[in-house]
Short mmCIF file of C-alpha atoms in Angstrom, two decimals:
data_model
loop_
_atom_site.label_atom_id
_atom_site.label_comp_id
_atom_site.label_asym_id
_atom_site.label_seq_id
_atom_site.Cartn_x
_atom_site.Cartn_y
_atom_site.Cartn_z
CA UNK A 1 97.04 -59.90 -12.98
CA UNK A 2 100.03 -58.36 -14.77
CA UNK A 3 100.71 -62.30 -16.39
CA UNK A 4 97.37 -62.48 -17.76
CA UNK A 5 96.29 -59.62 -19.73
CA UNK A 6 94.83 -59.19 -23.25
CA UNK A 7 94.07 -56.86 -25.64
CA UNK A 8 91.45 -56.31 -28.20
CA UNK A 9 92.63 -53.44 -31.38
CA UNK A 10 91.51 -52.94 -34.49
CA UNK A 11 89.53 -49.72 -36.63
CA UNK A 12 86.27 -48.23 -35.24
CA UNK A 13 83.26 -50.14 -36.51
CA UNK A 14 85.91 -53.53 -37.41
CA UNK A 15 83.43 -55.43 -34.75
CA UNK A 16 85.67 -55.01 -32.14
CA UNK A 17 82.83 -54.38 -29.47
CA UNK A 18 81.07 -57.63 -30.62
CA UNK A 19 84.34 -60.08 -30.59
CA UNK A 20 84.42 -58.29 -26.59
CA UNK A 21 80.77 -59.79 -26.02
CA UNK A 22 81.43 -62.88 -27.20
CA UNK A 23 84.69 -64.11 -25.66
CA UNK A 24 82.86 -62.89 -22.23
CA UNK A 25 80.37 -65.36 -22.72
CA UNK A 26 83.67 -67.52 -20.91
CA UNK A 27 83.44 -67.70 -17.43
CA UNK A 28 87.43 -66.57 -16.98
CA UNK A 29 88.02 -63.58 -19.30
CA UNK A 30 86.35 -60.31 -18.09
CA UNK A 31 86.82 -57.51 -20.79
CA UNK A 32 86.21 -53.59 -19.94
CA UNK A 33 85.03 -52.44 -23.20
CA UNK A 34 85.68 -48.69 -24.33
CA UNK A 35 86.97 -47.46 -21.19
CA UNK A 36 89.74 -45.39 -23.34
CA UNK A 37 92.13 -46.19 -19.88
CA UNK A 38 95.32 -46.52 -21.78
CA UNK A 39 94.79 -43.74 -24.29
CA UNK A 40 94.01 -41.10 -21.36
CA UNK A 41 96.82 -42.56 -19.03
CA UNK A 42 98.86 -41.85 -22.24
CA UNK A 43 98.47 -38.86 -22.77
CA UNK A 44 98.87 -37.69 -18.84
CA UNK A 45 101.81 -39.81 -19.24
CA UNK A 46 102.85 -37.30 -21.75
CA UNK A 47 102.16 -34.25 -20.17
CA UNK A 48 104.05 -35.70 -17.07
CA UNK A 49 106.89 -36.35 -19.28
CA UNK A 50 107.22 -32.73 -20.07
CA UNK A 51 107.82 -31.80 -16.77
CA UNK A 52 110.18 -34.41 -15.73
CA UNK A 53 112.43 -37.00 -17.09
CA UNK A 54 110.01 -39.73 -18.50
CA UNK A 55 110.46 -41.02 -22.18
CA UNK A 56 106.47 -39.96 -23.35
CA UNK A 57 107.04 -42.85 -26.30
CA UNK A 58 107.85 -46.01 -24.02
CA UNK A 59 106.75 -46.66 -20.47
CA UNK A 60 109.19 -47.17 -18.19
CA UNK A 61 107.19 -49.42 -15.82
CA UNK A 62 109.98 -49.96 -13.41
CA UNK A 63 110.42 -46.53 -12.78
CA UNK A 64 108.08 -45.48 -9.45
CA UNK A 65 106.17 -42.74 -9.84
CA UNK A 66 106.34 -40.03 -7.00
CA UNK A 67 103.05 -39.11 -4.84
CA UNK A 68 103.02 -36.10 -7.20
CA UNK A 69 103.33 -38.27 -10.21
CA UNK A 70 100.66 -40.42 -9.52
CA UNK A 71 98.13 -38.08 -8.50
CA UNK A 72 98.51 -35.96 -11.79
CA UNK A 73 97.98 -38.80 -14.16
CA UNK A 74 95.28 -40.26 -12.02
CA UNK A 75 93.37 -36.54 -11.94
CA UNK A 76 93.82 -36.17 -15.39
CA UNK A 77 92.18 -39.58 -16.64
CA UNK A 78 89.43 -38.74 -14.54
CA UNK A 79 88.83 -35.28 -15.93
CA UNK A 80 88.53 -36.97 -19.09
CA UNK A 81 86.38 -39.20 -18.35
CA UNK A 82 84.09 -36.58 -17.17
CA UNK A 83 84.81 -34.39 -20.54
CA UNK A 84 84.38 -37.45 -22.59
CA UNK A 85 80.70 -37.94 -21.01
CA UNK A 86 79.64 -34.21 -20.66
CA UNK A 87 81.19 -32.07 -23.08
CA UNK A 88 82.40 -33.12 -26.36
CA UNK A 89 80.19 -32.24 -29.12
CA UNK A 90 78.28 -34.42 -31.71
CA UNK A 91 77.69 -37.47 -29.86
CA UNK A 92 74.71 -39.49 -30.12
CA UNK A 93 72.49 -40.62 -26.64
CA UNK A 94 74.23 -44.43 -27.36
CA UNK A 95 77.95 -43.34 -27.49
CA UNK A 96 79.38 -42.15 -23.60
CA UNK A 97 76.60 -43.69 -22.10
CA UNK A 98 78.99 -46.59 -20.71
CA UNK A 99 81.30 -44.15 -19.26
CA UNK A 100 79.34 -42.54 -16.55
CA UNK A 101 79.74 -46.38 -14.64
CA UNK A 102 83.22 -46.33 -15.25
CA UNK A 103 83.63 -42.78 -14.05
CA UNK A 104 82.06 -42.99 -10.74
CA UNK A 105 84.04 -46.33 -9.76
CA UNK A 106 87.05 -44.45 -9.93
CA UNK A 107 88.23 -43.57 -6.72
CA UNK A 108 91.65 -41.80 -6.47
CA UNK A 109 92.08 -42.32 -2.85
CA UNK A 110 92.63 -45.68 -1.97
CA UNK A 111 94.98 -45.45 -4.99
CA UNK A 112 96.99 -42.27 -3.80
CA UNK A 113 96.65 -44.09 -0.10
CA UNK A 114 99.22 -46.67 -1.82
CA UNK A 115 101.11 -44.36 -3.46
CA UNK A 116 102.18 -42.82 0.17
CA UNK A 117 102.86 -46.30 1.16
CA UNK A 118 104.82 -47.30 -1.50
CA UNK A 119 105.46 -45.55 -5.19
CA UNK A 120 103.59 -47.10 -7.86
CA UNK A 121 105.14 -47.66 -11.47
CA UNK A 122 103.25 -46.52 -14.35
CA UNK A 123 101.93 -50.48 -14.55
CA UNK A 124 100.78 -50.24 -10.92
CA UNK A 125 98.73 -47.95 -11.59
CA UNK A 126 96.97 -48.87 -14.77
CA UNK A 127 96.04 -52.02 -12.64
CA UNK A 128 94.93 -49.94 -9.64
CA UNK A 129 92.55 -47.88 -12.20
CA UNK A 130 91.46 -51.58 -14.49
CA UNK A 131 90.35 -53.21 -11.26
CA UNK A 132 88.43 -49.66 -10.65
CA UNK A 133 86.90 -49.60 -13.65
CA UNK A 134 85.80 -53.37 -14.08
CA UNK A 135 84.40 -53.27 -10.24
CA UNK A 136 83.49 -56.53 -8.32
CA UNK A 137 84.75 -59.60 -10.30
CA UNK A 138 83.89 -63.49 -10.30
CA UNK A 139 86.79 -65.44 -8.19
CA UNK A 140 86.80 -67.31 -11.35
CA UNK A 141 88.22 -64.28 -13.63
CA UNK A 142 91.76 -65.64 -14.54
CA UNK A 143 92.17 -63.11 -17.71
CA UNK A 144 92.03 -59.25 -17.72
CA UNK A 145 91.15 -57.81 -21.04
CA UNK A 146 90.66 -54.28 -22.45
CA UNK A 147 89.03 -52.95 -25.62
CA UNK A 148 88.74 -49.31 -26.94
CA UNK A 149 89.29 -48.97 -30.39
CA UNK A 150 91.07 -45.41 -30.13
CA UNK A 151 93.62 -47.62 -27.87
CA UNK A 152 94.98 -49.12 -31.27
CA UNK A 153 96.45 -45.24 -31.68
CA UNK A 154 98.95 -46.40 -28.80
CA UNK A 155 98.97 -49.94 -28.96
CA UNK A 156 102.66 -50.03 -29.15
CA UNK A 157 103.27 -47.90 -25.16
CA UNK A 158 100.48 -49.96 -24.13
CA UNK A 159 102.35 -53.29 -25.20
CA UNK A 160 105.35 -51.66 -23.79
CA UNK A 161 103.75 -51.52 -20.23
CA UNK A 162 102.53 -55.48 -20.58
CA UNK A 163 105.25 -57.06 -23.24
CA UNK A 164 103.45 -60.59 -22.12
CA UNK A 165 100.43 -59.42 -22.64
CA UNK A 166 98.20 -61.28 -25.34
CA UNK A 167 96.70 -59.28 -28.26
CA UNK A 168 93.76 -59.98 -30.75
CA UNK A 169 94.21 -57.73 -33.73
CA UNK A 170 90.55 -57.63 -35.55
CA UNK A 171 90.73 -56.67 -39.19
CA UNK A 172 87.46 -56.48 -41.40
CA UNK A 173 87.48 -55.95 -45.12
CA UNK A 174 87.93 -52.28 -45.79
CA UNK A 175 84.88 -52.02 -48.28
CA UNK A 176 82.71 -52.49 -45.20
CA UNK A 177 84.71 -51.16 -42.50
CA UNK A 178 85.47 -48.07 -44.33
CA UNK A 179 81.19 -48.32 -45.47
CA UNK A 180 80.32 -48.30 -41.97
CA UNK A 181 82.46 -45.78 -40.88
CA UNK A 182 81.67 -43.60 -43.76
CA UNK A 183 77.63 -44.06 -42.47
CA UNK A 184 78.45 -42.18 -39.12
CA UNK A 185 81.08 -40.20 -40.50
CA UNK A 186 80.95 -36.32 -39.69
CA UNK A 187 80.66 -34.64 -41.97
CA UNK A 188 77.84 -37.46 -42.68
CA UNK A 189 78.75 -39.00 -46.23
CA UNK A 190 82.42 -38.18 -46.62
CA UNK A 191 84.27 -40.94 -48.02
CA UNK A 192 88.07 -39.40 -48.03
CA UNK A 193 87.38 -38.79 -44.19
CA UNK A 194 86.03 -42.48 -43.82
CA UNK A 195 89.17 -43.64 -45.99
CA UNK A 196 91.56 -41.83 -43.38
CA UNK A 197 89.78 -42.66 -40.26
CA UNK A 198 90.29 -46.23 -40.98
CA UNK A 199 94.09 -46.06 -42.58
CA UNK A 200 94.91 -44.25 -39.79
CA UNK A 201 94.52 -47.24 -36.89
CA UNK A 202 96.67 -49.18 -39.53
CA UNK A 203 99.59 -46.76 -39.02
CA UNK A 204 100.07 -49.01 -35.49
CA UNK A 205 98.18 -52.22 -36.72
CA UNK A 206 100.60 -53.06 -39.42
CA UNK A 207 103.72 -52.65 -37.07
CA UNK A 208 102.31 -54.98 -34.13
CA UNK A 209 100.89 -57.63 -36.55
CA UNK A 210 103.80 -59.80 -36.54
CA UNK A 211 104.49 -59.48 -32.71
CA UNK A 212 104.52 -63.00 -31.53
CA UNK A 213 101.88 -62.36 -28.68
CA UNK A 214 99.36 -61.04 -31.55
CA UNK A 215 96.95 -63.54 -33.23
CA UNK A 216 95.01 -61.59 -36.24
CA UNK A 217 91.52 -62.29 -36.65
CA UNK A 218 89.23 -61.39 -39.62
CA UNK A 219 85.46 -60.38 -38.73
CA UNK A 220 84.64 -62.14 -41.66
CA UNK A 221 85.46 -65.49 -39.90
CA UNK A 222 83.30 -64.74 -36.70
CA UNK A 223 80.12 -64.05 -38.62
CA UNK A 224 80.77 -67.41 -40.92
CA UNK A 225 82.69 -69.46 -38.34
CA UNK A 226 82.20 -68.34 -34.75
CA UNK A 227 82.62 -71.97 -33.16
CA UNK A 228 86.09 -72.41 -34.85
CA UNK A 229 87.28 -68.99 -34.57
CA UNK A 230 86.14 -68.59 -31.25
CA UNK A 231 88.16 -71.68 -29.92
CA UNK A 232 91.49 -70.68 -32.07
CA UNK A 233 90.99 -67.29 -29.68
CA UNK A 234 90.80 -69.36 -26.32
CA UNK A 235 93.52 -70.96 -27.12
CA UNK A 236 95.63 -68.52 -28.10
CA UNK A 237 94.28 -66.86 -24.45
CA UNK A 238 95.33 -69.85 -22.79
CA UNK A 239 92.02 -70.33 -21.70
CA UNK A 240 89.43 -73.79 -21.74
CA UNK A 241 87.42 -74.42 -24.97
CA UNK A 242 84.06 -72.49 -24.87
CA UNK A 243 81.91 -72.71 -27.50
CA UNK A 244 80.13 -69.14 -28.38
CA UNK A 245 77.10 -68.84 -28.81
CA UNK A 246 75.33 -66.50 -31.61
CA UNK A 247 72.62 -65.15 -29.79
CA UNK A 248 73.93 -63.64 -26.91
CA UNK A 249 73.69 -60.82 -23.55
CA UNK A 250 75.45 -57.79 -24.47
CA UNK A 251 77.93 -57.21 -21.08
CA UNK A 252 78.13 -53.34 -22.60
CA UNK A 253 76.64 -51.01 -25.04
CA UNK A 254 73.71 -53.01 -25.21
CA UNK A 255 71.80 -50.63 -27.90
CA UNK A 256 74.93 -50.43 -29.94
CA UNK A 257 75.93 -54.12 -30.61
CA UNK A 258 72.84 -55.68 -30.78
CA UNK A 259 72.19 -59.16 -28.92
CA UNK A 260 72.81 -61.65 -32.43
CA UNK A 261 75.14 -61.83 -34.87
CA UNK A 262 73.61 -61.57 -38.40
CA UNK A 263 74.88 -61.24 -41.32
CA UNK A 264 72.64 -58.97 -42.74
CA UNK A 265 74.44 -55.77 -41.97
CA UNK A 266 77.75 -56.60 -43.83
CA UNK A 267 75.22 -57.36 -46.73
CA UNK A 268 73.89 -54.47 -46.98
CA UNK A 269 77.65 -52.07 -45.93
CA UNK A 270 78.72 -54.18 -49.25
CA UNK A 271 75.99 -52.49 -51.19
CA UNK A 272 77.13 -48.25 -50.25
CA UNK A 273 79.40 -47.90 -52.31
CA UNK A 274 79.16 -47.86 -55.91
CA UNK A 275 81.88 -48.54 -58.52
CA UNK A 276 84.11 -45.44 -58.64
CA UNK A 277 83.71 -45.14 -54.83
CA UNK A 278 85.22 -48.73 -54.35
CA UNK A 279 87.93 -47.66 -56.78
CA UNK A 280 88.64 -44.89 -54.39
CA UNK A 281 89.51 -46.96 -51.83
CA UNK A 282 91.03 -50.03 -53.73
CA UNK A 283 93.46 -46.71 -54.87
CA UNK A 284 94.10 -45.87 -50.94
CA UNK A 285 93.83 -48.95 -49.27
CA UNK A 286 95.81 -51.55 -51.66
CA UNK A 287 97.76 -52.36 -48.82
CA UNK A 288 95.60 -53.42 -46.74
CA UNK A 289 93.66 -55.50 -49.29
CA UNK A 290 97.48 -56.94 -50.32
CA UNK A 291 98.27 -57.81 -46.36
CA UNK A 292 94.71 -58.97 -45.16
CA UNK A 293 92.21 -59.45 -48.03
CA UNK A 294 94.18 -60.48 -51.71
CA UNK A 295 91.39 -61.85 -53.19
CA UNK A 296 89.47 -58.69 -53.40
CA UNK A 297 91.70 -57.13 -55.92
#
């Protein structure tokens, strides 16, 4: 399992969550999609580190844990799983929804049962909790992918645990990325706040994007070439040839990604903003338009 991992990063609302239903329309690649794992193990990670010798920036995944060790991070991805679902304000009835199954196939004992036996590394564990998570699989799963777009935050430890692992960076034109952030955005309507919520998953994206296990892939090119595109991701996974389909079952967040892709929605996040908004972000995201998208400037 530990040879054949990927990753999905990228902003919120960069169509992350769609690219995750369609490459599990293959038979081989199971994706858990928002599960937040690696961004809660992180940050018990941290917390741990305080208290003992562990370097909180990088994994050391050949390090055991102790029992102690082990059952601190594992109780303390599980509380927040539970606070994620329960009791953080301002979420709508779609968002969380996902995370009650997740929650309640988490069992800490079999996991702390191995622990006794023999001490887990940090990597050992964030396999015990994936397998968890993603419950019974197909004998014919070969790949073991994750995708939570607040992950992107610590792409770089979670690449650290898994150096072999493959990643698919997702990039989407910042006019509509930054549009359809700014539409849920809270404070509803605040562009500055849209403008750093999406600069800010750059921070990491533009430091892993030249990583030799990272293939970049624009959402542009999956709405207006998903045969293509979707094979130049297989193979980069390693896996057969599938050829995706448009109209397709949502495996999560069913009322939240919809069931086709269309290309009405980036049609109509292209007409938000008007001309001294775009200048805004042209001002604040030139970067970005210079790395990914030159010919919008």
């Amino acid at each position: 399992m530990q040879k054949n991992r990927m990753f999905i990063f990228g902003p919120a609302r960069s169509g992350t969550t769609l690219i995750s239903n369609l490459l599990s329309q293959h038979v081989n690649l199971h994706i858990l999609v928002d599960s937040m794992l690696y961004q809660k193990t992180k940050r018990a990670y941290e917390m741990l580190a305080r208290k003992c010798s562990l370097d909180p920036k990088k994994p050391d995944v050949n390090v055991p844990l102790s029992y102690q060790q082990t059952k601190y991070i594992v109780s303390m991805v599980m509380f927040w799983l539970l606070d994620i679902q329960y009791d953080l304000p301002l979420r709508d009835g779609v968002y969380g929804s996902w995370l009650k199954t997740y929650r309640e196939r988490v069992d800490p004992y079999p996991i702390l049962q191995k622990a006794k036996t023999k001490p887990l590394t940090i990597r050992n564990l964030l396999d015990e909790l994936w397998l968890q998570m993603a419950g019974e699989l197909s004998e014919e799963i070969t790949c073991y992918g994750e995708k939570t777009p607040s992950n992107t935050h610590c792409a770089r430890w979670v690449l650290a645990a898994y150096p072999n692992a493959k990643t698919i960076m997702v990039v989407r034109n910042p006019y509509t990325n930054i549009a359809s952030i700014y539409n849920r955005s809270i404070p509803q309507y605040d562009l500055p706040h849209a403008v750093h919520t999406y600069l800010k998953f750059y921070k990491t994206l533009l430091k892993i994007k030249d990583l030799p296990n990272v293939k970049v892939i624009h959402y542009e090119d999956i709405i207006n070439n998903l045969v293509e595109t979707g094979n130049e991701m297989f193979s980069f996974l390693g896996l057969s040839q599938h050829i995706l389909e448009p109209i397709f079952e949502p495996v999560a967040r069913v009322d939240y990604v919809g069931s086709e892709i269309t290309k009405d929605k980036d049609n109509k996040l292209k007409q938000v903003f008007n001309a001294e908004q775009k200048k805004y972000i042209r001002e604040h995201c030139g970067h970005i338009f210079d790395t990914f998208y030159p010919a919008e400037i």
